[in-house]
Coordinates of C-alpha atoms in Angstrom, one line a residue:
M8 CA 0.1 -0.1 0.0
S9 CA 1.3 3.4 -1.1
S10 CA 1.6 6.3 1.6
A11 CA -0.2 8.4 -1.0
T12 CA -3.3 6.2 -0.9
T13 CA -3.8 6.3 2.9
A14 CA -6.0 9.6 2.7
T15 CA -8.6 8.5 5.2
T16 CA -8.5 10.7 8.3
R17 CA -8.5 8.9 11.7
K18 CA -10.1 10.3 14.7
Y19 CA -8.9 9.8 18.2
Q20 CA -10.1 11.0 21.7
L21 CA -8.3 11.1 25.0
F22 CA -8.1 7.7 26.8
I23 CA -8.9 8.4 30.5
D24 CA -10.0 6.0 33.3
G25 CA -10.8 3.3 30.7
Q26 CA -13.0 5.7 28.7
W27 CA -12.7 7.5 25.4
V28 CA -13.5 11.1 26.1
D29 CA -13.1 14.6 24.4
S30 CA -10.8 17.0 25.8
D31 CA -12.2 19.6 28.2
S32 CA -11.5 22.4 25.8
G33 CA -12.8 20.6 22.8
K34 CA -9.7 21.4 20.9
T35 CA -8.1 18.9 18.5
F36 CA -4.9 18.9 16.5
N37 CA -4.1 17.3 13.2
T38 CA -1.0 15.0 12.7
P39 CA 0.3 14.7 9.1
N40 CA 1.6 11.7 7.1
P41 CA 5.1 13.0 6.7
A42 CA 5.6 11.3 3.3
T43 CA 2.7 13.3 1.7
G44 CA 2.1 16.1 4.0
E45 CA -1.6 15.0 4.1
T46 CA -3.6 14.7 7.5
L47 CA -3.4 11.3 8.9
A48 CA -5.3 11.8 12.1
E49 CA -7.4 14.2 14.1
I50 CA -6.4 14.1 17.8
A51 CA -8.1 15.4 20.9
E52 CA -5.6 17.9 22.5
A53 CA -5.1 17.4 26.3
D54 CA -4.5 20.4 28.5
K55 CA -3.9 20.9 32.3
S56 CA -7.4 19.9 33.3
D57 CA -7.3 16.8 31.2
V58 CA -4.1 15.9 32.9
D59 CA -5.7 16.4 36.2
K60 CA -8.4 13.9 35.4
A61 CA -6.0 11.3 34.1
V62 CA -3.8 11.6 37.3
S63 CA -6.6 11.3 39.6
A64 CA -7.9 8.2 37.7
A65 CA -4.5 6.7 37.8
R66 CA -4.4 7.4 41.6
R67 CA -7.8 5.8 42.2
A68 CA -6.6 2.6 40.2
F69 CA -3.3 2.5 42.1
E70 CA -5.0 2.6 45.3
G71 CA -8.1 0.4 44.2
K72 CA -8.3 -2.4 41.9
W73 CA -4.6 -2.4 40.7
S74 CA -3.1 -2.7 44.1
K75 CA -5.4 -5.7 44.8
L76 CA -4.3 -7.5 41.8
S77 CA -1.6 -10.3 42.4
A78 CA 1.9 -10.0 40.6
R79 CA 0.9 -13.1 38.5
D80 CA -2.3 -11.4 37.2
R81 CA -0.3 -8.5 36.3
G82 CA 2.1 -10.5 34.4
R83 CA -0.6 -12.3 32.6
L84 CA -2.2 -9.1 31.6
L85 CA 1.1 -7.8 30.1
Y86 CA 1.7 -11.1 28.3
K87 CA -1.9 -11.0 26.8
L88 CA -1.2 -7.4 25.7
S89 CA 2.1 -8.7 24.0
Q90 CA 0.0 -11.2 22.2
L91 CA -2.6 -8.9 21.0
I92 CA 0.2 -6.4 19.7
E93 CA 1.7 -9.4 17.9
Q94 CA -1.7 -10.4 16.3
H95 CA -2.2 -6.7 15.1
A96 CA 1.6 -6.3 14.2
A97 CA 1.0 -5.6 10.3
E98 CA -1.6 -3.0 10.9
L99 CA 0.2 -1.2 13.8
A100 CA 3.4 -1.3 11.7
A101 CA 1.5 0.4 8.8
L102 CA 0.2 2.9 11.2
E103 CA 3.7 3.7 12.6
T104 CA 5.1 4.3 9.0
A105 CA 2.2 6.4 8.1
D106 CA 2.5 8.5 11.4
N107 CA 6.4 8.7 11.5
G108 CA 7.7 8.1 8.1
K109 CA 10.0 5.2 8.8
P110 CA 10.2 2.5 6.2
I111 CA 7.7 -0.2 6.6
K112 CA 10.3 -2.9 6.7
E113 CA 11.7 -1.2 9.8
S114 CA 8.4 -0.8 11.4
L115 CA 7.2 -4.4 10.8
Y116 CA 10.5 -6.3 11.1
V117 CA 12.3 -4.2 13.9
D118 CA 9.9 -1.9 15.9
L119 CA 7.0 -4.3 16.4
P120 CA 8.9 -7.4 17.2
Q121 CA 10.9 -5.4 19.9
V122 CA 7.5 -3.9 21.2
V123 CA 6.2 -7.5 21.6
E124 CA 9.6 -8.5 23.1
N125 CA 9.4 -5.7 25.8
F126 CA 6.0 -6.6 27.1
E127 CA 6.7 -10.2 27.1
Y128 CA 9.9 -9.8 28.9
F129 CA 8.5 -7.7 31.8
A130 CA 5.5 -9.8 31.9
G131 CA 7.9 -12.4 33.3
W132 CA 9.5 -9.9 35.8
A133 CA 5.9 -9.3 37.6
T134 CA 6.5 -12.2 39.9
K135 CA 10.1 -11.7 40.5
I136 CA 10.3 -8.4 42.1
E137 CA 11.5 -9.3 45.5
G138 CA 12.7 -7.8 48.7
E139 CA 15.7 -9.3 51.0
T140 CA 16.6 -10.1 54.5
I141 CA 19.4 -8.4 56.1
P142 CA 21.6 -10.0 58.9
V143 CA 21.5 -7.1 61.3
P144 CA 23.2 -7.5 64.8
G145 CA 21.2 -8.5 67.9
K146 CA 17.7 -10.2 68.2
M147 CA 16.4 -8.3 65.4
F148 CA 14.8 -9.2 62.1
N149 CA 15.2 -6.9 59.1
Y150 CA 13.8 -7.1 55.7
T151 CA 13.0 -4.9 52.6
L152 CA 9.9 -4.6 50.5
R153 CA 10.4 -3.5 47.1
E154 CA 7.1 -1.6 46.4
P155 CA 5.8 0.3 43.3
V156 CA 6.4 4.1 43.3
G157 CA 2.9 5.0 42.5
V158 CA 1.4 7.2 39.7
C159 CA 3.9 7.7 36.9
G160 CA 4.0 10.2 34.4
Q161 CA 5.6 9.2 31.0
I162 CA 6.4 11.4 28.2
I163 CA 7.8 9.8 24.9
P164 CA 9.4 11.0 21.7
W165 CA 8.3 10.8 18.0
N166 CA 11.1 8.8 16.7
F167 CA 10.0 5.4 17.8
P168 CA 6.4 6.0 19.1
L169 CA 5.3 2.4 19.8
L170 CA 8.6 1.1 21.0
M171 CA 9.1 4.1 23.4
A172 CA 5.7 3.5 24.8
A173 CA 6.6 -0.2 25.4
W174 CA 10.0 0.8 27.0
K175 CA 8.1 3.1 29.4
L176 CA 4.8 1.1 30.0
A177 CA 6.1 -2.4 30.5
P178 CA 8.6 -2.1 33.5
A179 CA 6.1 0.4 35.1
L180 CA 3.1 -1.9 34.9
A181 CA 5.2 -5.0 35.8
A182 CA 6.2 -3.3 39.0
G183 CA 2.6 -2.4 39.8
N184 CA 2.4 1.4 39.0
T185 CA -0.2 3.3 37.2
V186 CA 0.6 5.4 34.3
V187 CA -0.3 8.7 32.6
L188 CA 1.3 8.6 29.2
K189 CA 1.9 11.5 26.8
P190 CA 2.8 10.7 23.3
A191 CA 4.8 13.1 21.1
E192 CA 2.3 15.4 19.3
Q193 CA 4.0 14.6 16.1
T194 CA 3.3 10.8 16.3
P195 CA 0.2 10.0 18.7
V196 CA -1.5 7.4 16.5
G197 CA 0.6 4.4 17.6
A198 CA -0.1 5.2 21.4
M199 CA -3.9 5.7 20.7
E200 CA -4.0 2.3 19.0
L201 CA -2.2 0.7 21.8
A202 CA -4.8 2.0 24.3
K203 CA -7.4 -0.1 22.4
L204 CA -5.4 -3.3 22.9
I205 CA -5.0 -2.3 26.7
Q206 CA -8.6 -2.2 26.9
E207 CA -9.1 -5.6 25.1
A208 CA -6.4 -7.1 27.2
G209 CA -8.7 -6.3 30.3
F210 CA -6.5 -3.8 32.3
P211 CA -8.5 -2.2 35.0
E212 CA -9.8 1.3 34.3
G213 CA -7.3 4.1 35.2
V214 CA -4.1 1.9 35.0
V215 CA -3.1 3.5 31.8
N216 CA -4.2 6.7 30.7
I217 CA -3.1 8.5 27.5
V218 CA -3.2 12.2 26.9
P219 CA -1.8 13.3 23.5
G220 CA -1.1 17.1 23.5
Y221 CA 1.7 19.6 23.2
G222 CA 4.7 19.5 25.4
E223 CA 4.3 23.1 26.5
T224 CA 0.9 22.3 27.9
A225 CA 0.2 18.6 28.4
G226 CA 3.8 17.8 29.0
A227 CA 4.4 20.7 31.3
A228 CA 1.4 19.9 33.3
L229 CA 2.3 16.4 33.8
A230 CA 5.8 17.1 34.7
A231 CA 4.8 19.6 37.4
H232 CA 1.9 17.8 38.8
P233 CA 2.0 17.2 42.6
G234 CA 0.0 14.1 42.3
I235 CA 2.6 12.4 40.1
D236 CA 5.1 10.1 42.0
K237 CA 7.7 9.5 39.1
I238 CA 8.4 11.1 35.9
A239 CA 10.1 9.4 32.8
F240 CA 11.1 11.4 29.9
T241 CA 12.7 10.6 26.7
G242 CA 13.6 13.4 24.2
S243 CA 16.0 16.3 23.8
T244 CA 18.5 17.2 26.4
E245 CA 17.0 20.9 26.2
V246 CA 13.5 19.7 27.2
G247 CA 14.8 17.1 29.7
K248 CA 16.3 20.1 31.8
M249 CA 13.0 21.7 31.7
I250 CA 11.4 18.4 33.0
A251 CA 13.8 18.0 35.8
K252 CA 13.2 21.6 36.9
A253 CA 9.5 21.3 36.8
A254 CA 9.6 18.1 38.7
A255 CA 12.2 19.5 41.3
D256 CA 9.3 21.5 43.0
N257 CA 7.5 18.4 44.0
L258 CA 10.7 16.3 44.4
T259 CA 9.3 14.1 41.9
K260 CA 11.5 11.0 41.0
V261 CA 12.8 11.5 37.6
S262 CA 14.5 9.4 34.8
L263 CA 15.8 11.0 31.6
E264 CA 17.0 9.4 28.4
L265 CA 18.1 12.3 26.5
G266 CA 20.3 13.2 23.4
G267 CA 23.6 12.0 21.9
K268 CA 26.4 12.8 19.7
A269 CA 27.9 9.2 19.7
P270 CA 31.6 8.6 18.4
N271 CA 31.6 5.8 16.0
I272 CA 35.3 4.9 15.7
V273 CA 36.9 2.9 12.8
F274 CA 40.4 1.6 13.2
A275 CA 42.6 0.7 10.1
D276 CA 42.6 -3.0 11.1
S277 CA 38.9 -3.3 11.0
D278 CA 36.9 -5.2 8.5
L279 CA 36.2 -2.2 6.3
D280 CA 33.2 -3.6 4.7
Q281 CA 31.7 -4.5 8.0
A282 CA 32.5 -1.0 9.3
V283 CA 31.1 0.8 6.4
A284 CA 27.6 -1.3 6.8
G285 CA 27.9 -0.4 10.5
A286 CA 28.5 3.3 9.8
M287 CA 25.6 3.3 7.6
M288 CA 23.3 1.6 10.2
G289 CA 24.7 4.0 12.8
I290 CA 23.5 7.0 11.0
F291 CA 21.0 6.5 8.2
Y292 CA 18.8 4.1 10.3
N293 CA 15.2 5.7 11.0
Q294 CA 16.4 8.6 8.8
G295 CA 19.1 9.5 11.3
Q296 CA 16.5 10.3 13.9
V297 CA 18.0 8.1 16.7
C298 CA 19.4 9.6 20.0
C299 CA 22.3 6.9 19.8
A300 CA 23.0 7.7 16.2
G301 CA 26.9 7.5 15.1
S302 CA 26.9 11.0 13.9
R303 CA 30.6 11.5 14.6
L304 CA 32.6 9.2 12.6
F305 CA 36.1 8.9 13.6
V306 CA 38.3 7.2 11.1
E307 CA 41.9 6.3 11.2
E308 CA 43.8 8.6 8.8
S309 CA 45.6 5.7 6.9
V310 CA 42.3 4.4 5.7
K311 CA 40.3 7.4 5.6
D312 CA 40.0 8.1 2.0
E313 CA 39.2 4.4 1.0
F314 CA 36.7 4.2 3.8
L315 CA 35.0 7.5 2.7
G316 CA 34.8 6.4 -0.8
R317 CA 33.2 3.1 0.1
L318 CA 30.7 4.9 2.5
S319 CA 29.7 7.7 0.0
D320 CA 29.2 5.1 -2.8
K321 CA 26.7 3.2 -0.7
A322 CA 25.1 6.2 0.7
G323 CA 24.2 7.6 -2.9
K324 CA 22.6 4.2 -3.6
I325 CA 20.3 4.3 -0.7
A326 CA 16.7 4.2 -1.8
V327 CA 14.8 7.2 -0.6
G328 CA 11.0 7.4 -0.9
D329 CA 7.6 5.9 -0.2
P330 CA 8.1 4.4 3.3
M331 CA 5.3 1.9 2.5
N332 CA 7.4 0.3 -0.3
K333 CA 9.5 -2.4 1.1
A334 CA 12.3 -1.7 -1.2
T335 CA 12.6 1.7 0.5
Q336 CA 15.6 2.1 2.9
M337 CA 14.9 5.8 4.0
G338 CA 11.6 7.5 4.3
P339 CA 10.8 11.1 5.3
Q340 CA 11.9 13.0 8.2
V341 CA 9.1 13.2 10.8
S342 CA 8.1 16.8 10.3
E343 CA 8.8 19.8 8.3
E344 CA 10.4 21.4 11.4
Q345 CA 12.8 18.6 11.7
L346 CA 13.5 18.9 7.9
N347 CA 14.2 22.5 8.2
R348 CA 16.5 21.9 11.2
I349 CA 18.6 19.5 9.1
K350 CA 18.8 21.8 6.3
G351 CA 19.9 24.6 8.7
Y352 CA 22.7 22.4 10.0
V353 CA 23.9 21.4 6.5
D354 CA 24.2 25.2 5.8
I355 CA 26.0 25.7 9.0
A356 CA 28.5 22.8 8.1
R357 CA 29.3 24.4 4.8
E358 CA 29.9 27.8 6.4
E359 CA 32.2 26.1 9.0
G360 CA 34.5 24.7 6.1
A361 CA 33.1 21.2 6.0
T362 CA 32.9 19.5 2.6
V363 CA 29.9 17.6 1.4
V364 CA 30.9 14.2 0.1
A365 CA 27.3 13.0 -0.4
G366 CA 23.8 14.3 -0.3
G367 CA 23.1 17.6 1.2
Q368 CA 19.8 18.3 -0.2
P369 CA 16.2 17.0 -0.7
P370 CA 15.8 14.2 -3.1
Q371 CA 13.9 14.4 -6.4
L372 CA 10.7 12.2 -5.8
D373 CA 7.4 11.4 -7.6
E374 CA 4.7 14.0 -7.5
A375 CA 2.8 12.1 -4.8
F376 CA 5.5 12.7 -2.4
Q377 CA 6.8 16.3 -3.2
K378 CA 5.1 17.7 -0.3
G379 CA 6.9 15.0 2.0
Y380 CA 9.7 15.9 4.3
F381 CA 12.4 13.9 2.6
F382 CA 16.2 14.5 2.8
T383 CA 19.2 12.6 1.2
P384 CA 21.7 10.6 3.2
T385 CA 24.5 13.2 3.9
I386 CA 28.2 12.9 4.5
F387 CA 30.7 15.7 5.6
S388 CA 34.4 15.4 5.4
E389 CA 37.1 17.8 6.7
V390 CA 35.3 18.1 9.9
N391 CA 37.0 18.9 13.2
N392 CA 35.4 18.0 16.5
S393 CA 34.9 21.7 17.6
M394 CA 32.5 22.3 14.7
R395 CA 28.9 22.8 15.4
V396 CA 28.0 19.9 13.3
A397 CA 30.3 17.7 15.5
Q398 CA 29.0 19.0 18.7
E399 CA 25.2 19.6 18.5
E400 CA 22.7 16.9 17.9
I401 CA 21.2 17.3 14.4
F402 CA 18.8 14.4 14.6
G403 CA 18.9 13.5 10.9
P404 CA 20.8 11.6 8.4
V405 CA 24.0 13.7 8.6
V406 CA 27.3 12.4 9.5
S407 CA 30.6 14.3 10.2
V408 CA 33.8 12.2 9.2
I409 CA 36.8 13.2 11.5
S410 CA 40.2 11.4 10.9
F411 CA 42.6 10.6 13.6
K412 CA 46.2 9.2 14.2
D413 CA 46.9 9.1 17.9
E414 CA 44.9 6.9 20.1
D415 CA 45.2 9.1 23.2
D416 CA 44.0 12.0 21.3
L417 CA 41.1 10.1 19.8
I418 CA 39.9 9.2 23.4
K419 CA 39.9 12.9 24.3
Q420 CA 38.0 13.7 21.2
A421 CA 35.6 11.1 21.5
N422 CA 34.8 12.1 25.1
D423 CA 34.9 15.9 24.2
T424 CA 31.1 16.3 24.1
I425 CA 28.3 17.2 26.4
Y426 CA 26.7 13.8 25.7
G427 CA 27.6 10.3 26.6
L428 CA 24.8 8.0 25.4
S429 CA 26.5 5.6 23.1
A430 CA 29.6 4.9 21.0
G431 CA 30.7 2.3 18.4
I432 CA 34.3 0.8 18.0
W433 CA 35.3 -1.2 14.8
T434 CA 38.6 -3.1 15.2
R435 CA 39.9 -6.8 15.1
D436 CA 42.2 -6.0 18.1
I437 CA 40.2 -7.4 21.0
T438 CA 42.5 -5.7 23.5
R439 CA 41.9 -2.3 22.1
A440 CA 38.4 -2.9 21.7
H441 CA 37.9 -3.6 25.5
R442 CA 40.2 -0.8 26.5
F443 CA 38.5 1.8 24.5
A444 CA 35.1 0.4 25.7
K445 CA 36.3 1.2 29.3
E446 CA 37.7 4.6 28.3
I447 CA 34.6 6.0 26.4
K448 CA 32.2 7.9 28.6
A449 CA 28.9 6.4 27.3
G450 CA 26.1 4.2 28.5
V451 CA 26.2 1.7 25.7
V452 CA 29.2 0.6 23.6
W453 CA 28.9 -1.4 20.5
I454 CA 31.9 -3.4 19.2
N455 CA 31.8 -4.5 15.6
T456 CA 28.1 -3.8 15.5
Y457 CA 25.8 -0.8 16.1
N458 CA 22.1 -0.2 17.0
M459 CA 21.6 -3.6 18.8
F460 CA 19.0 -3.7 21.5
N461 CA 17.4 -6.1 23.7
A462 CA 14.7 -5.9 26.4
A463 CA 17.0 -7.8 28.8
S464 CA 19.9 -5.1 28.3
P465 CA 20.1 -1.9 29.9
F466 CA 20.1 1.3 27.9
G467 CA 20.8 4.8 29.0
G468 CA 23.3 7.6 29.1
Y469 CA 26.3 9.4 31.1
K470 CA 26.6 13.1 31.3
Q471 CA 23.9 15.4 29.7
S472 CA 22.5 12.3 27.8
G473 CA 20.6 11.7 31.1
Y474 CA 20.3 9.2 34.0
G475 CA 18.5 6.0 34.8
R476 CA 18.3 2.9 32.7
E477 CA 15.7 1.5 30.3
M478 CA 15.2 -2.1 29.8
G479 CA 16.5 -5.0 31.9
R480 CA 16.3 -5.4 35.5
H481 CA 17.7 -2.0 35.9
A482 CA 14.5 -0.5 34.4
L483 CA 12.6 -1.8 37.4
E484 CA 14.9 0.3 39.8
L485 CA 13.1 3.3 38.2
Y486 CA 9.6 2.2 39.0
T487 CA 10.0 0.8 42.6
Q488 CA 11.1 2.1 46.0
V489 CA 12.4 0.1 48.8
K490 CA 11.0 0.0 52.4
S491 CA 13.1 -1.4 55.4
V492 CA 11.1 -3.1 58.1
W493 CA 12.5 -3.9 61.6
V494 CA 11.1 -6.6 64.0
D495 CA 12.2 -7.0 67.6
L496 CA 12.6 -10.7 68.4
S497 CA 13.7 -10.4 71.9
G498 CA 10.4 -9.2 73.4
R499 CA 12.2 -6.9 75.9
P500 CA 12.2 -3.1 75.9
I501 CA 15.2 -1.5 74.2
G502 CA 17.6 1.1 75.3
W503 CA 17.5 3.0 78.6
F504 CA 13.8 4.0 78.3
G505 CA 13.1 0.5 79.4
K506 CA 15.0 0.4 82.6

């Protein structure tokens, strides 16, 4: 099915307390198909009063039906949801592509399987969240309880709409929390479709509430809400700082997964074919709209020209176009705003003295897609690490190639960034690989691979890439709190007050 033929406008209300309701203001907003510019869906626009209702519903559910449900039954609900998602994977993938612009083969064969995997994985954790006993001195018994935090506000980005919802919802629900989820205003459709499956799975009313709207209104109201016990945010570092400041007034627990400017390092001894393919995956996957994109490509000087030639040749052959076509390798950027941001950084790079090796402009496409937000895979050479294109997150298919000779200087350059989310290393020298993995200040390091994820493996950043870890057992730390319980086994009064 072509993107150009998906012209029927969908309509969605807010999902609060298990019901589909209009926003208090009656306002709606439109979300476009980024491949064509045509309206994909009309969405109810949540504001502060709607967020208030959603938080109240989540609180009632947390203190009511949800808290009385056994861990086993919570796990069963999550597993049932995973099965429903798998059953509807083709439809959800098509909507994800229409909403976000990513190629259908990525939505169908990468994103949706990982969404299913995350709900399955955390379904298993529901019955394995345990306390511990502590051997304290004297005739005392001390144990801990690991309990849910409470009502969680979750704000997700537009680059992986359904997957980011899964990363947030699955551990929170497995731990026994309730949720108010705000999807990105650019890509709300996946979350609203997910709400239908949450209903079908049988989750009690108010356990999951979904309030699409704008960051400045619905997102800000959620971050500053005194009824929220924990905020989880994935997005830009700039907005992450605003979230943290808003939450600070209530001392709300916060986790942040923010921007990145990952060093992707290619040594001369690496398998260059493998490294070129890895560099392509590192920067052009999902149109470069990935927080851990390998946007700073450090290449050892002795192989730079050969590597750059191979990379630019392959980049020029990437099929850019209709994201519903399974032959397409890159679809449009998510929005006109994002497209203009990328164009702006390309102009900046040229002004700074960088050389365009490939791309650097929108592609020529069929008439049906001329209003879409497309850009070509872009490679800059003659970049130094101090340039803006090497320091600032572009969030598009633009890579800066930086040559190096000295390993000590390389480490300094790789770490010379405010970010610390991810890094890639390409080498046959296993000693060097492990040494660099230790030296690079990043939460995730890939060796001879890139963009690998699994529900059991933690993901998160150092420095201004945020704090807290998504996925794996570490994600449960974000959504639980520990209570220490002391029991006197002696039966005697303690201290001098009992004398």
